[in-house]
CSV table of C-alpha atoms in Angstrom, one decimal:
chain,number,residue,atom,x,y,z
A,1,MET,CA,0.2,0.4,-0.2
A,2,GLU,CA,1.1,3.3,-0.7
A,3,ARG,CA,1.8,6.2,1.3
A,4,ALA,CA,-1.3,8.3,0.6
A,5,ALA,CA,-4.0,5.1,0.3
A,6,ARG,CA,-3.0,4.5,4.0
A,7,LYS,CA,-3.1,7.9,5.2
A,8,GLN,CA,-6.5,8.0,3.8
A,9,LEU,CA,-7.1,4.7,5.3
A,10,ASN,CA,-6.0,5.9,8.6
A,11,ASP,CA,-8.3,9.3,7.9
A,12,GLN,CA,-11.1,6.5,8.2
A,13,LEU,CA,-10.0,5.0,11.3
A,14,VAL,CA,-10.1,8.6,12.8
A,15,ARG,CA,-13.5,9.6,12.1
A,16,TRP,CA,-15.1,5.9,12.6
A,17,LEU,CA,-13.1,6.7,16.5
A,18,GLN,CA,-14.5,9.3,17.0
A,19,GLU,CA,-18.6,8.6,15.8
A,20,ARG,CA,-17.7,4.8,17.5
A,21,ALA,CA,-17.4,6.8,20.9
A,22,ALA,CA,-20.2,9.7,20.7
A,23,GLY,CA,-22.3,7.2,19.5
A,24,ALA,CA,-22.6,3.2,20.7
A,25,PHE,CA,-20.1,4.4,23.8
A,26,ALA,CA,-21.4,8.4,24.6
A,27,GLY,CA,-21.2,8.5,28.2
A,28,GLU,CA,-19.2,6.0,28.6
A,29,LEU,CA,-15.3,8.0,27.4
A,30,SER,CA,-13.5,10.6,29.6
A,31,LEU,CA,-11.4,11.3,26.2
A,32,VAL,CA,-10.4,9.6,23.0
A,33,VAL,CA,-6.3,10.6,22.3
A,34,SER,CA,-4.4,10.3,19.1
A,35,TYR,CA,-0.7,10.5,19.2
A,36,GLY,CA,2.2,10.0,16.6
A,37,SER,CA,3.5,9.6,12.8
A,38,HIS,CA,-0.8,10.1,11.6
A,39,TRP,CA,-0.5,13.7,13.4
A,40,ASN,CA,3.6,14.4,13.3
A,41,GLY,CA,4.7,14.4,9.6
A,42,THR,CA,6.3,11.1,9.7
A,43,ALA,CA,3.6,8.3,8.1
A,44,GLY,CA,4.8,6.0,5.8
A,45,PRO,CA,3.2,2.9,4.0
A,46,LEU,CA,3.1,0.6,7.1
A,47,SER,CA,2.1,3.1,9.4
A,48,ASP,CA,-0.6,2.9,12.3
A,49,VAL,CA,-3.4,5.6,14.1
A,50,ASP,CA,-1.4,6.1,17.5
A,51,CYS,CA,-4.4,5.9,19.6
A,52,TYR,CA,-5.6,5.3,23.5
A,53,PHE,CA,-8.7,6.4,25.5
A,54,VAL,CA,-9.5,7.0,29.1
A,55,PRO,CA,-13.1,4.6,30.4
A,56,LYS,CA,-15.0,6.7,32.8
A,57,THR,CA,-17.7,3.4,33.6
A,58,GLU,CA,-16.8,-0.2,33.5
A,59,ARG,CA,-18.4,-0.5,29.9
A,60,GLY,CA,-16.3,2.2,28.1
A,61,GLN,CA,-13.1,-0.3,29.3
A,62,GLY,CA,-14.9,-2.0,25.8
A,63,PHE,CA,-14.2,1.2,23.3
A,64,GLY,CA,-10.4,-1.0,22.3
A,65,GLY,CA,-8.7,-3.4,21.7
A,66,GLN,CA,-6.6,-5.0,18.7
A,67,PHE,CA,-6.8,-6.2,15.3
A,68,ILE,CA,-4.9,-6.2,12.0
A,69,LEU,CA,-6.0,-3.8,8.7
A,70,GLN,CA,-4.6,-4.3,5.6
A,71,GLY,CA,-1.1,-5.8,6.9
A,72,VAL,CA,-1.0,-3.1,9.8
A,73,GLY,CA,-1.3,-4.1,13.8
A,74,TYR,CA,-3.4,-1.5,15.4
A,75,ASP,CA,-3.9,-1.0,19.2
A,76,ILE,CA,-6.3,1.1,20.6
A,77,PHE,CA,-5.9,0.8,24.6
A,78,PRO,CA,-6.8,2.1,28.0
A,79,MET,CA,-4.9,4.6,30.1
A,80,SER,CA,-5.9,6.0,33.3
A,81,TRP,CA,-6.1,9.3,34.6
A,82,GLU,CA,-3.5,8.5,37.6
A,83,ARG,CA,-0.9,7.2,34.9
A,84,LEU,CA,-0.9,10.5,32.4
A,85,GLY,CA,-0.7,12.3,35.7
A,86,ASN,CA,2.9,10.2,35.9
A,87,ILE,CA,3.9,10.7,32.3
A,88,ALA,CA,2.8,14.2,32.4
A,89,ARG,CA,5.7,14.1,35.3
A,90,LEU,CA,8.1,12.7,33.0
A,91,GLU,CA,7.5,9.6,35.5
A,92,GLU,CA,6.5,8.0,32.9
A,93,SER,CA,8.4,7.7,28.9
A,94,LEU,CA,5.3,8.5,27.2
A,95,ALA,CA,5.9,11.8,27.1
A,96,PRO,CA,4.2,12.1,23.9
A,97,LEU,CA,0.9,10.6,24.9
A,98,VAL,CA,0.3,13.9,26.4
A,99,GLY,CA,2.2,16.5,25.5
A,100,ASP,CA,1.9,16.0,21.4
A,101,ALA,CA,-2.0,14.8,21.8
A,102,GLN,CA,-4.8,15.0,19.2
A,103,VAL,CA,-8.2,14.8,21.2
A,104,LEU,CA,-10.3,13.3,19.3
A,105,TYR,CA,-13.1,13.0,21.4
A,106,TYR,CA,-13.9,14.2,25.0
A,107,GLY,CA,-16.7,13.5,27.0
A,108,ASP,CA,-17.5,16.7,28.9
A,109,GLU,CA,-16.0,20.1,29.3
A,110,GLY,CA,-14.6,18.8,33.2
A,111,ASP,CA,-12.7,16.1,30.7
A,112,LEU,CA,-11.1,18.3,28.7
A,113,ALA,CA,-10.1,20.9,31.3
A,114,ARG,CA,-8.6,18.0,33.2
A,115,PHE,CA,-6.5,16.7,29.9
A,116,ARG,CA,-5.3,20.7,29.4
A,117,ALA,CA,-4.3,20.7,33.0
A,118,LEU,CA,-2.1,17.8,32.5
A,119,GLU,CA,-0.2,19.3,28.6
A,120,ARG,CA,0.2,22.4,31.2
A,121,GLU,CA,2.0,20.3,33.6
A,122,LEU,CA,3.9,18.4,31.1
A,123,ARG,CA,5.2,22.2,29.8
A,124,GLN,CA,5.7,23.1,33.2
A,125,CYS,CA,7.6,20.2,34.3
A,126,LEU,CA,10.5,20.3,31.6
A,127,GLN,CA,10.9,23.8,31.8
A,128,ASP,CA,11.9,23.1,35.7
A,129,SER,CA,15.6,22.8,34.8
A,130,ALA,CA,16.3,21.1,38.5
A,131,TYR,CA,12.7,19.3,38.4
A,132,CYS,CA,14.5,18.0,34.3
A,133,ARG,CA,17.6,17.4,36.4
A,134,GLU,CA,16.2,14.9,39.2
A,135,MET,CA,14.1,12.4,36.4
A,136,ALA,CA,17.6,12.3,34.3
A,137,GLU,CA,19.2,11.1,37.6
A,138,LYS,CA,16.3,8.1,38.1
A,139,ARG,CA,17.2,7.1,34.4
A,140,PHE,CA,20.3,6.7,34.9
A,141,PHE,CA,20.4,5.0,37.5
A,142,ARG,CA,18.1,2.8,35.8
A,143,ALA,CA,19.8,2.4,33.1
A,144,GLY,CA,22.8,1.6,36.0
A,145,GLU,CA,20.3,-1.1,36.4
A,146,GLU,CA,21.1,-2.2,33.1
A,147,TRP,CA,24.1,-2.2,33.0
A,148,GLY,CA,24.1,-5.5,36.0
A,149,ARG,CA,22.1,-7.0,33.6
A,150,LEU,CA,23.9,-6.8,30.7
A,151,LYS,CA,27.3,-8.4,32.2
A,152,THR,CA,25.8,-12.1,31.9
A,153,GLY,CA,23.8,-14.4,29.9
A,154,ASP,CA,23.7,-14.9,25.9
A,155,LEU,CA,24.5,-12.0,23.3
A,156,CYS,CA,20.9,-12.2,22.8
A,157,SER,CA,20.3,-11.7,26.9
A,158,ARG,CA,23.2,-8.5,26.8
A,159,ARG,CA,21.5,-6.4,23.8
A,160,LEU,CA,18.2,-6.8,25.2
A,161,ALA,CA,20.0,-5.1,27.8
A,162,ALA,CA,21.7,-2.8,26.6
A,163,GLY,CA,18.5,-1.4,24.3
A,164,LEU,CA,17.1,-0.7,27.6
A,165,LEU,CA,19.9,1.3,28.9
A,166,LEU,CA,20.3,3.2,25.9
A,167,MET,CA,16.7,4.0,25.8
A,168,ASP,CA,16.8,5.6,29.7
A,169,ALA,CA,20.5,7.1,28.5
A,170,ALA,CA,18.8,9.4,26.3
A,171,GLU,CA,16.1,9.8,27.6
A,172,ALA,CA,18.1,11.1,30.5
A,173,VAL,CA,20.0,13.7,27.6
A,174,ALA,CA,17.0,14.7,26.7
A,175,PHE,CA,15.7,15.8,29.9
A,176,VAL,CA,18.3,17.6,30.6
A,177,ASN,CA,18.2,19.9,27.6
A,178,GLY,CA,14.8,19.8,28.6
A,179,THR,CA,12.8,18.0,26.3
A,180,TYR,CA,11.6,14.4,25.2
A,181,PHE,CA,12.2,12.1,21.9
A,182,HIS,CA,8.4,14.1,20.7
A,183,ARG,CA,8.7,11.3,17.4
A,184,GLY,CA,9.6,8.1,20.2
A,185,LEU,CA,12.3,5.8,18.7
A,186,LYS,CA,12.1,6.8,15.1
A,187,GLY,CA,13.7,10.0,16.3
A,188,GLN,CA,15.8,9.8,18.5
A,189,TYR,CA,19.3,9.6,17.4
A,190,GLY,CA,18.5,12.7,14.8
A,191,ASP,CA,17.1,14.6,18.1
A,192,LEU,CA,20.9,13.6,20.0
A,193,GLN,CA,22.5,14.7,17.2
A,194,ALA,CA,20.1,18.0,17.1
A,195,MET,CA,20.5,18.9,21.4
A,196,ASP,CA,22.5,21.6,22.4
A,197,GLU,CA,23.9,19.3,25.6
A,198,THR,CA,25.5,16.3,25.2
A,199,PRO,CA,27.6,14.0,27.3
A,200,GLU,CA,31.6,14.3,26.1
A,201,GLY,CA,31.1,11.0,23.4
A,202,PHE,CA,28.2,9.7,24.0
A,203,LEU,CA,26.6,9.6,20.3
A,204,ALA,CA,30.0,7.8,20.0
A,205,PHE,CA,29.0,5.2,22.6
A,206,TYR,CA,25.4,4.6,21.8
A,207,ARG,CA,26.8,3.9,17.6
A,208,GLN,CA,28.9,1.5,19.0
A,209,ALA,CA,26.8,0.0,21.4
A,210,ILE,CA,24.4,-0.6,18.7
A,211,GLN,CA,27.1,-1.8,16.3
A,212,ALA,CA,28.8,-4.1,18.8
A,213,GLY,CA,29.3,-7.4,17.0
A,214,ASP,CA,30.1,-9.5,20.7
A,215,ALA,CA,29.9,-8.7,24.3
A,216,GLN,CA,33.5,-7.6,24.6
A,217,ALA,CA,32.1,-4.6,22.9
A,218,LEU,CA,28.9,-4.2,23.4
A,219,GLU,CA,29.8,-4.1,27.3
A,220,LYS,CA,32.4,-1.9,26.6
A,221,ALA,CA,30.9,0.8,24.5
A,222,CYS,CA,27.8,0.4,27.2
A,223,GLY,CA,30.0,1.1,30.3
A,224,ALA,CA,31.5,4.1,28.3
A,225,LEU,CA,28.1,5.8,27.6
A,226,LEU,CA,27.2,5.0,31.1
A,227,ALA,CA,30.7,6.8,32.5
A,228,ALA,CA,30.3,10.2,30.3
A,229,LEU,CA,27.0,9.9,31.5
A,230,GLY,CA,27.7,10.0,35.1
A,231,ASN,CA,30.4,12.6,34.3
A,232,TRP,CA,27.7,14.9,33.0
A,233,LEU,CA,25.3,14.2,35.6
A,234,GLY,CA,28.1,14.2,38.4
A,235,LYS,CA,27.1,10.7,39.8
A,236,GLU,CA,29.0,8.2,40.6
A,237,MET,CA,28.9,5.0,38.4
A,238,PRO,CA,25.8,2.9,39.4
A,239,GLY,CA,26.7,-0.6,41.1
A,240,PRO,CA,26.1,-4.0,39.6
A,241,ALA,CA,22.6,-4.6,40.0
A,242,PRO,CA,21.2,-7.5,42.4
A,243,ALA,CA,21.2,-10.9,40.1
A,244,GLN,CA,17.9,-11.4,39.2
A,245,GLN,CA,17.3,-15.7,39.6
A,246,ALA,CA,16.7,-16.8,36.4
A,247,ALA,CA,12.5,-18.3,35.5
A,248,GLY,CA,11.4,-21.2,34.2
A,249,PRO,CA,10.1,-21.7,31.1
A,250,GLY,CA,6.1,-20.9,30.6
A,251,GLN,CA,3.8,-23.5,31.3
A,252,ARG,CA,0.7,-22.2,29.6
A,253,GLN,CA,-0.7,-24.4,26.4
A,254,ASP,CA,-3.4,-21.6,25.9
A,255,ALA,CA,-1.6,-19.8,23.0
A,256,ALA,CA,-4.8,-19.1,21.9
A,257,ALA,CA,-4.6,-16.0,24.3
A,258,LEU,CA,-1.9,-14.5,22.7
A,259,GLY,CA,-3.4,-13.7,19.3
A,260,PRO,CA,-4.6,-10.2,20.6
A,261,TRP,CA,-0.7,-9.8,22.1
A,262,TYR,CA,0.2,-10.8,18.7
A,263,GLU,CA,-2.3,-8.1,16.6
A,264,GLU,CA,-0.9,-5.5,18.7
A,265,LEU,CA,2.7,-6.5,17.6
A,266,SER,CA,2.6,-7.5,14.9
A,267,SER,CA,3.6,-3.5,13.5
A,268,THR,CA,6.6,-4.0,15.3
A,269,PHE,CA,8.0,-6.7,13.0
A,270,GLN,CA,6.6,-4.7,10.1
A,271,LYS,CA,8.9,-1.5,11.5
A,272,LEU,CA,11.3,-4.2,10.9
A,273,ARG,CA,11.2,-5.3,7.6
A,274,SER,CA,10.8,-1.4,6.6
A,275,CYS,CA,14.2,-0.6,8.7
A,276,ARG,CA,16.2,-3.3,6.3
A,277,GLU,CA,14.2,-1.3,3.4
A,278,ARG,CA,15.5,1.5,4.6
A,279,GLY,CA,18.9,0.6,6.4
A,280,ASN,CA,17.8,2.4,9.6
A,281,TRP,CA,20.4,-0.5,11.5
A,282,VAL,CA,19.7,2.0,14.8
A,283,LEU,CA,15.3,2.3,14.6
A,284,ALA,CA,15.8,-1.2,14.1
A,285,PHE,CA,18.0,-2.0,16.9
A,286,LEU,CA,16.1,-0.7,19.3
A,287,SER,CA,13.0,-1.3,17.7
A,288,ALA,CA,14.6,-5.6,17.6
A,289,ALA,CA,14.8,-4.4,21.6
A,290,CYS,CA,11.5,-3.8,22.2
A,291,LEU,CA,10.5,-6.8,20.6
A,292,GLN,CA,12.6,-8.8,22.3
A,293,ARG,CA,11.7,-7.4,25.3
A,294,GLU,CA,8.1,-8.9,24.2
A,295,LEU,CA,9.2,-12.4,23.6
A,296,GLU,CA,11.2,-12.7,26.7
A,297,GLY,CA,7.8,-12.0,28.5
A,298,ILE,CA,5.9,-14.7,26.5
A,299,ALA,CA,8.3,-17.5,27.1
A,300,LEU,CA,8.4,-16.9,30.7
A,301,GLU,CA,3.9,-17.5,30.0
A,302,TYR,CA,3.7,-19.5,27.5
A,303,ALA,CA,5.1,-22.8,26.5
A,304,VAL,CA,6.3,-21.6,23.8
A,305,PRO,CA,9.9,-21.6,22.5
A,306,ARG,CA,12.3,-18.8,23.8
A,307,TYR,CA,13.3,-16.6,20.0
A,308,GLN,CA,16.4,-14.8,20.2
A,309,VAL,CA,15.4,-11.9,17.7
A,310,LEU,CA,18.2,-9.5,19.0
A,311,GLY,CA,21.1,-12.3,18.6
A,312,ALA,CA,20.7,-12.0,14.9
A,313,TYR,CA,21.0,-8.4,14.8
A,314,GLN,CA,23.6,-7.0,12.5
A,315,TRP,CA,24.3,-3.5,11.9
A,316,ASP,CA,25.6,-3.4,8.7
A,317,ASP,CA,23.2,-6.7,7.4
A,318,LEU,CA,19.4,-6.2,8.6
A,319,GLY,CA,18.6,-9.9,7.0
A,320,PRO,CA,19.2,-11.8,9.7
A,321,LEU,CA,17.3,-10.0,12.0
A,322,VAL,CA,14.2,-9.8,10.2
A,323,GLN,CA,14.6,-13.4,9.5
A,324,ALA,CA,14.9,-14.1,12.5
A,325,ALA,CA,12.0,-12.1,13.2
A,326,ASP,CA,9.9,-13.8,10.5
A,327,ARG,CA,10.3,-17.1,12.3
A,328,ALA,CA,9.5,-16.0,14.7
A,329,GLU,CA,5.9,-14.7,13.5
A,330,ALA,CA,5.3,-17.6,11.8
A,331,ASP,CA,5.6,-19.4,14.4
A,332,LEU,CA,4.0,-18.2,17.0
A,333,THR,CA,0.5,-16.9,14.7
A,334,ALA,CA,1.0,-20.6,13.5
A,335,ALA,CA,0.8,-21.8,17.2
A,336,ILE,CA,-2.3,-19.1,17.7
A,337,ARG,CA,-4.2,-20.9,15.0
A,338,GLN,CA,-3.8,-24.1,15.9
A,339,SER,CA,-4.8,-24.2,19.5
A,340,GLY,CA,-7.9,-22.2,18.4
A,341,GLY,CA,-6.9,-18.4,18.7
A,342,ILE,CA,-8.4,-16.2,16.1
A,343,ILE,CA,-6.4,-13.3,14.8
A,344,LYS,CA,-8.7,-10.1,13.7
A,345,GLU,CA,-7.6,-9.4,10.4
A,346,TYR,CA,-9.3,-7.7,7.4
A,347,ASP,CA,-8.3,-7.3,4.5
A,348,SER,CA,-10.0,-3.9,3.8
A,349,TRP,CA,-12.2,-0.8,5.2
A,350,GLU,CA,-15.4,-2.6,4.2
A,351,ASP,CA,-14.0,-5.9,6.0
A,352,PHE,CA,-13.2,-4.2,9.0
A,353,GLN,CA,-17.0,-2.2,9.5
A,354,ALA,CA,-18.3,-5.5,8.4
A,355,ALA,CA,-16.8,-7.3,11.3
A,356,ARG,CA,-18.7,-4.3,14.1
A,357,LEU,CA,-16.0,-4.5,16.7
C-alpha cells in the first residue's frame, strides 16, 4: 500500500473512532486521544494510528482493542488518569501521549479541562531545570540496573539489556535539555544529534553499542556511555544490580490467548522489515529490543520457545534480524491458530466495518 492510501485509511479510522465514541459509547468515555506518526509527519505506508482512551465507566473499557487492517497492526488501548499524570510528571517514558496529543473526543468540558491541565503540567516540568535533572538522574540509575544485567547471559539477553539502557540514557540527556523525544524511538538518534548539550563522547558510544558484534564490545561501549553520562550529571557510576534468579520456561498451554498480543505487536515485525528496506540500523536495534522484551515475556508465561531475535542483529546487514523475526512471527501465529485462537485481520475497510468490533 502506498503512503497516500494508508493515510486515507487511517483518516477513515480516526473518523470511525470519533463516531464510535460519540455514538455507541456516548457517556462511557472521558477521552479518546491520538498521537504519533499520523500527526507528526513521519507516517509511512506501514504506519498505524496511535490511539488511547480514558474510560469513564466499566462498559467504557470495551471501547478499544487490537486488530490488523490491511497488513498493519492497530492497538486502541486504555489509559487511566493516574497514569497520564505520571507521564506528565516525566515519571514514565511516554511523554508524547500527553505532549503531542490530538484529542479526538472528550466526554464533557471537565474531562477536556483535566487533560489540558496535564499538558500544562508537562510543559512546566520541562521548564523546571532542577526537576528535569532529578528525572534525568532517575533514568541514569535505572540504566545502571540494565548495565548490571548485560554483564551475564547470552548475546541476545545482553543486547536486550543494552537496548533498554540506551533508551533510559538517551532520555536522561533529553530531560537535561528540557525536552523529550517527540517522535519516539523513530527520531531518537537524530534528536540526540540536534540537542544543545550532550555528554562528551555520548553519541559515539551510543553508535558503538548498537554496532557491537560481541558481548565484550557491547559491554565496553555501554560502560563508556554510562561513565560519560555519570560525569555529565555529576553522579558516580551505578554499582551492579542484584543478580536475578533465572525463571523457568512458561507452562501455559493456551497459545490461543496470544491472539491480541500478536495483533498489537504485528506492527513491530513490520517495522523491522521497513528498517531493512531503508537501512535504518539504529531504529532496527531499538525496535528489536522492544520486540525481544515482549518475546521474553511470553516465553516466561507460555509454553512457547524463547525466540532470540535480537541475537541475529547485525548493524550492517539487517537481513538476518528480519529473517529471525519472520520465523518467530510465523511460528507464533501458527501456534495461536492451531490452539483455536483468532487473529483479527481485515483485508479492506469494508471487511473491518462488517466485523462490527
